[in-house]
Amino acid sequence: MRLFLCEKPSQGRDIAKVLGATRRGDGCLIGTETTVTWCIGHLLETAPPEAYGEQFKSWSLDHLPITPAQWRVEVKPKTAAQFKVIKRLLSDAATVVIATDADREGEMIARELLERCKYRGPVQRLWLSALNEASIRKALSSLKSDQETYPLYHSALARSRADWLIGMNISRLFTLLGRRAGYDGVLSVGRVQTPTLRLVVDRDRAIASFVSVPYWEVEVHLSAMGQSFIASWLPPSS
């Protein structure tokens, strides 16, 4: 059985329609020799700090930084049922075609499942630019080798682990320091969210401190070759 692994149900339905896999199964669509199944975004997530030791359940400066020697992932509880479906299908698959989104996150969504379920069979990559019938058929006629897109998985994995290291460690650090200063809440820090917050704060402060000043626009009415027009003076940049 050839198994197509998609990123979301709607994507799976579009691909299954082209493949002729129309019989409904448990979390999948089934054809003659092809089955199409799907994730619901990431079905796995990086384990929290306490998964690496009971001592990390309590927040303490003495435990920082937390740097896992061997990274662990866990099945997301909300989508555990679909994970079980995919795990069962992978055990029966002769070939897997990764049909997730054509980007690094799509690559990670599929690859982390193959690793978690210890799938060792052949892998191909369906590289889609759109989900209309013509685009799907074109992509099916030129499947990529799994090694061609495998580096995208490592790129997404690096992003995921960097987010974890920064978020888990620095959030705990700032929260604990905040408690020393009398703040009882959690101070969340993130690789993207914190620089973005800084940009928002800077802009808000600039708006708050803005003082309007009068200004004038200089225009001149000109004519040339029987045509009249208005030109605006642009002062040189200071």
Short mmCIF file of C-alpha atoms in Angstrom, two decimals:
data_model
loop_
_atom_site.label_atom_id
_atom_site.label_comp_id
_atom_site.label_asym_id
_atom_site.label_seq_id
_atom_site.Cartn_x
_atom_site.Cartn_y
_atom_site.Cartn_z
CA MET A 1 0.00 0.00 0.00
CA ARG A 2 1.24 3.47 -0.94
CA LEU A 3 0.45 5.97 1.81
CA PHE A 4 0.12 9.69 1.17
CA LEU A 5 0.73 11.75 4.31
CA CYS A 6 -0.89 15.19 4.14
CA GLU A 7 -0.76 18.14 6.51
CA LYS A 8 -4.48 18.73 6.99
CA PRO A 9 -7.81 17.08 6.10
CA SER A 10 -8.77 19.51 3.31
CA GLN A 11 -5.43 18.92 1.59
CA GLY A 12 -5.92 15.19 1.95
CA ARG A 13 -9.37 15.31 0.34
CA ASP A 14 -8.09 17.27 -2.66
CA ILE A 15 -5.22 14.85 -3.27
CA ALA A 16 -7.37 11.77 -2.64
CA LYS A 17 -9.90 12.94 -5.23
CA VAL A 18 -7.21 13.05 -7.92
CA LEU A 19 -5.84 9.66 -6.84
CA GLY A 20 -9.28 8.07 -6.85
CA ALA A 21 -9.13 7.28 -3.14
CA THR A 22 -12.78 7.88 -2.33
CA ARG A 23 -13.71 5.23 0.23
CA ARG A 24 -13.88 6.69 3.73
CA GLY A 25 -11.82 5.05 6.43
CA ASP A 26 -10.90 5.94 9.99
CA GLY A 27 -8.93 9.16 9.55
CA CYS A 28 -8.11 8.37 5.93
CA LEU A 29 -9.43 7.93 2.39
CA ILE A 30 -8.81 4.60 0.68
CA GLY A 31 -8.27 3.70 -2.97
CA THR A 32 -7.28 0.51 -4.78
CA GLU A 33 -3.60 0.52 -3.87
CA THR A 34 -3.37 3.97 -2.32
CA THR A 35 -4.42 5.43 1.02
CA VAL A 36 -4.45 9.12 1.88
CA THR A 37 -4.23 10.24 5.49
CA TRP A 38 -3.54 13.55 7.16
CA CYS A 39 -2.17 15.31 10.18
CA ILE A 40 -3.86 18.22 11.91
CA GLY A 41 -0.81 20.44 11.95
CA HIS A 42 1.92 19.17 14.26
CA LEU A 43 0.80 15.96 15.98
CA LEU A 44 3.96 15.94 18.10
CA GLU A 45 5.50 18.57 20.35
CA THR A 46 8.80 18.97 22.14
CA ALA A 47 8.54 17.59 25.66
CA PRO A 48 8.42 20.13 28.54
CA PRO A 49 11.37 20.52 30.94
CA GLU A 50 9.91 18.17 33.57
CA ALA A 51 10.13 15.32 31.06
CA TYR A 52 13.91 15.52 31.48
CA GLY A 53 13.84 15.29 35.26
CA GLU A 54 11.49 15.75 38.20
CA GLN A 55 13.68 18.58 39.49
CA PHE A 56 12.59 20.78 36.58
CA LYS A 57 8.96 20.84 37.73
CA SER A 58 9.85 23.64 40.13
CA TRP A 59 11.27 26.85 38.72
CA SER A 60 14.69 27.64 40.13
CA LEU A 61 17.66 29.66 38.96
CA ASP A 62 19.85 26.77 40.07
CA HIS A 63 18.41 24.61 37.27
CA LEU A 64 19.15 27.04 34.45
CA PRO A 65 19.98 26.64 31.68
CA ILE A 66 18.04 23.48 30.83
CA THR A 67 19.76 21.90 27.82
CA PRO A 68 18.50 18.41 26.91
CA ALA A 69 21.22 15.94 25.99
CA GLN A 70 18.68 13.83 24.12
CA TRP A 71 15.61 15.64 22.80
CA ARG A 72 12.19 14.12 23.42
CA VAL A 73 8.87 14.64 21.69
CA GLU A 74 5.39 13.82 22.92
CA VAL A 75 2.09 13.15 21.20
CA LYS A 76 -0.29 16.09 21.52
CA PRO A 77 -3.29 14.94 23.59
CA LYS A 78 -5.85 16.77 21.42
CA THR A 79 -4.81 14.92 18.26
CA ALA A 80 -3.71 11.61 19.78
CA ALA A 81 -6.47 9.72 17.95
CA GLN A 82 -5.19 10.80 14.53
CA PHE A 83 -1.64 9.95 15.55
CA LYS A 84 -2.78 6.39 16.28
CA VAL A 85 -4.41 6.21 12.85
CA ILE A 86 -1.20 7.30 11.10
CA LYS A 87 0.93 4.96 13.20
CA ARG A 88 -1.26 2.02 12.19
CA LEU A 89 -1.21 2.98 8.52
CA LEU A 90 2.57 3.41 8.53
CA SER A 91 2.98 -0.13 9.82
CA ASP A 92 1.19 -1.41 6.69
CA ALA A 93 2.71 1.01 4.16
CA ALA A 94 5.09 -0.22 1.48
CA THR A 95 5.89 3.35 0.39
CA VAL A 96 5.20 6.75 1.92
CA VAL A 97 4.67 9.90 -0.10
CA ILE A 98 5.06 13.05 2.00
CA ALA A 99 2.33 15.40 0.77
CA THR A 100 2.47 18.08 3.44
CA ASP A 101 2.97 21.77 2.61
CA ALA A 102 6.01 22.51 0.48
CA ASP A 103 8.05 24.24 3.18
CA ARG A 104 10.23 23.40 6.16
CA GLU A 105 7.34 23.13 8.63
CA GLY A 106 5.50 20.78 6.32
CA GLU A 107 8.64 18.70 6.07
CA MET A 108 8.97 18.54 9.84
CA ILE A 109 5.33 17.61 10.40
CA ALA A 110 5.82 14.49 8.28
CA ARG A 111 9.41 13.56 9.11
CA GLU A 112 8.94 13.69 12.88
CA LEU A 113 6.06 11.23 12.52
CA LEU A 114 8.13 8.85 10.41
CA GLU A 115 10.86 8.93 13.04
CA ARG A 116 8.47 8.56 15.97
CA CYS A 117 6.72 5.59 14.34
CA LYS A 118 10.07 4.10 13.23
CA TYR A 119 9.08 3.87 9.58
CA ARG A 120 12.05 2.60 7.57
CA GLY A 121 10.55 2.07 4.12
CA PRO A 122 10.91 4.10 0.90
CA VAL A 123 9.90 7.76 1.01
CA GLN A 124 9.02 10.16 -1.81
CA ARG A 125 8.05 13.84 -1.70
CA LEU A 126 5.05 15.42 -3.41
CA TRP A 127 5.99 19.07 -3.95
CA LEU A 128 2.81 21.06 -4.46
CA SER A 129 2.44 24.69 -5.50
CA ALA A 130 -1.37 24.61 -5.43
CA LEU A 131 -4.22 22.20 -4.72
CA ASN A 132 -6.14 22.38 -7.97
CA GLU A 133 -6.33 19.21 -10.05
CA ALA A 134 -3.81 20.31 -12.68
CA SER A 135 -1.19 21.23 -10.06
CA ILE A 136 -1.68 17.96 -8.18
CA ARG A 137 -1.34 15.87 -11.34
CA LYS A 138 1.79 17.78 -12.36
CA ALA A 139 3.37 17.19 -8.94
CA LEU A 140 2.42 13.50 -9.00
CA SER A 141 4.24 13.10 -12.31
CA SER A 142 7.49 14.45 -10.85
CA LEU A 143 7.82 13.16 -7.29
CA LYS A 144 11.03 14.21 -5.56
CA SER A 145 13.38 11.88 -3.73
CA ASP A 146 13.22 12.05 0.05
CA GLN A 147 16.84 13.19 0.29
CA GLU A 148 16.16 16.21 -1.88
CA THR A 149 13.97 17.87 0.75
CA TYR A 150 15.35 16.23 3.90
CA PRO A 151 17.53 19.27 4.81
CA LEU A 152 14.33 21.27 5.30
CA TYR A 153 13.51 18.96 8.20
CA HIS A 154 16.79 19.82 9.93
CA SER A 155 16.10 23.52 9.36
CA ALA A 156 12.68 23.27 11.00
CA LEU A 157 14.09 21.12 13.79
CA ALA A 158 16.73 23.76 14.53
CA ARG A 159 14.04 26.44 14.63
CA SER A 160 11.88 24.35 16.96
CA ARG A 161 14.69 23.60 19.38
CA ALA A 162 15.91 27.20 19.38
CA ASP A 163 12.39 28.31 20.27
CA TRP A 164 12.30 25.77 23.11
CA LEU A 165 15.70 26.71 24.53
CA ILE A 166 14.96 30.44 24.47
CA GLY A 167 11.35 30.18 25.59
CA MET A 168 11.77 27.68 28.40
CA ASN A 169 15.00 29.04 29.84
CA ILE A 170 14.62 32.79 29.49
CA SER A 171 10.94 32.78 30.43
CA ARG A 172 11.86 31.04 33.68
CA LEU A 173 14.80 33.39 34.22
CA PHE A 174 12.78 36.58 33.72
CA THR A 175 9.86 35.26 35.76
CA LEU A 176 12.10 34.38 38.70
CA LEU A 177 13.86 37.74 38.54
CA GLY A 178 10.47 39.43 38.31
CA ARG A 179 9.36 37.71 41.50
CA ARG A 180 12.39 39.09 43.28
CA ALA A 181 11.27 42.54 42.17
CA GLY A 182 7.71 41.96 43.39
CA TYR A 183 5.98 40.85 40.18
CA ASP A 184 3.95 37.65 40.63
CA GLY A 185 3.00 36.93 37.02
CA VAL A 186 4.77 34.87 34.36
CA LEU A 187 7.06 36.82 32.02
CA SER A 188 6.90 35.00 28.71
CA VAL A 189 9.92 35.38 26.42
CA GLY A 190 10.14 34.10 22.86
CA ARG A 191 12.54 34.20 19.94
CA VAL A 192 9.99 36.03 17.79
CA GLN A 193 7.46 37.44 20.25
CA THR A 194 9.93 39.42 22.36
CA PRO A 195 11.63 41.36 19.51
CA THR A 196 8.17 41.98 18.05
CA LEU A 197 6.98 43.30 21.41
CA ARG A 198 9.98 45.66 21.46
CA LEU A 199 9.02 47.05 18.04
CA VAL A 200 5.44 47.61 19.22
CA VAL A 201 6.60 49.34 22.42
CA ASP A 202 9.05 51.57 20.52
CA ARG A 203 6.31 52.58 18.09
CA ASP A 204 3.84 53.22 20.90
CA ARG A 205 6.35 55.43 22.71
CA ALA A 206 7.11 57.34 19.52
CA ILE A 207 3.41 58.03 19.02
CA ALA A 208 2.97 59.09 22.65
CA SER A 209 5.91 61.52 22.51
CA PHE A 210 5.08 62.97 19.09
CA VAL A 211 4.76 66.76 19.02
CA SER A 212 3.20 68.25 15.93
CA VAL A 213 4.88 71.25 14.30
CA PRO A 214 3.58 73.51 11.52
CA TYR A 215 4.89 72.91 8.04
CA TRP A 216 4.30 74.25 4.54
CA GLU A 217 4.23 72.68 1.14
CA VAL A 218 5.74 74.69 -1.70
CA GLU A 219 4.17 74.32 -5.13
CA VAL A 220 4.97 76.12 -8.35
CA HIS A 221 2.67 76.42 -11.35
CA LEU A 222 4.59 75.90 -14.57
CA SER A 223 3.90 75.59 -18.25
CA ALA A 224 5.95 74.16 -21.06
CA MET A 225 5.14 73.47 -24.69
CA GLY A 226 1.59 74.66 -24.14
CA GLN A 227 0.99 72.35 -21.16
CA SER A 228 0.43 73.59 -17.60
CA PHE A 229 1.44 71.54 -14.57
CA ILE A 230 2.18 71.87 -10.86
CA ALA A 231 5.53 70.89 -9.35
CA SER A 232 6.14 70.32 -5.65
CA TRP A 233 9.40 71.26 -3.97
CA LEU A 234 11.07 68.40 -2.15
CA PRO A 235 13.56 69.71 0.42
CA PRO A 236 16.87 67.85 0.61
CA SER A 237 17.18 65.22 3.29
CA SER A 238 18.96 66.49 6.40
#
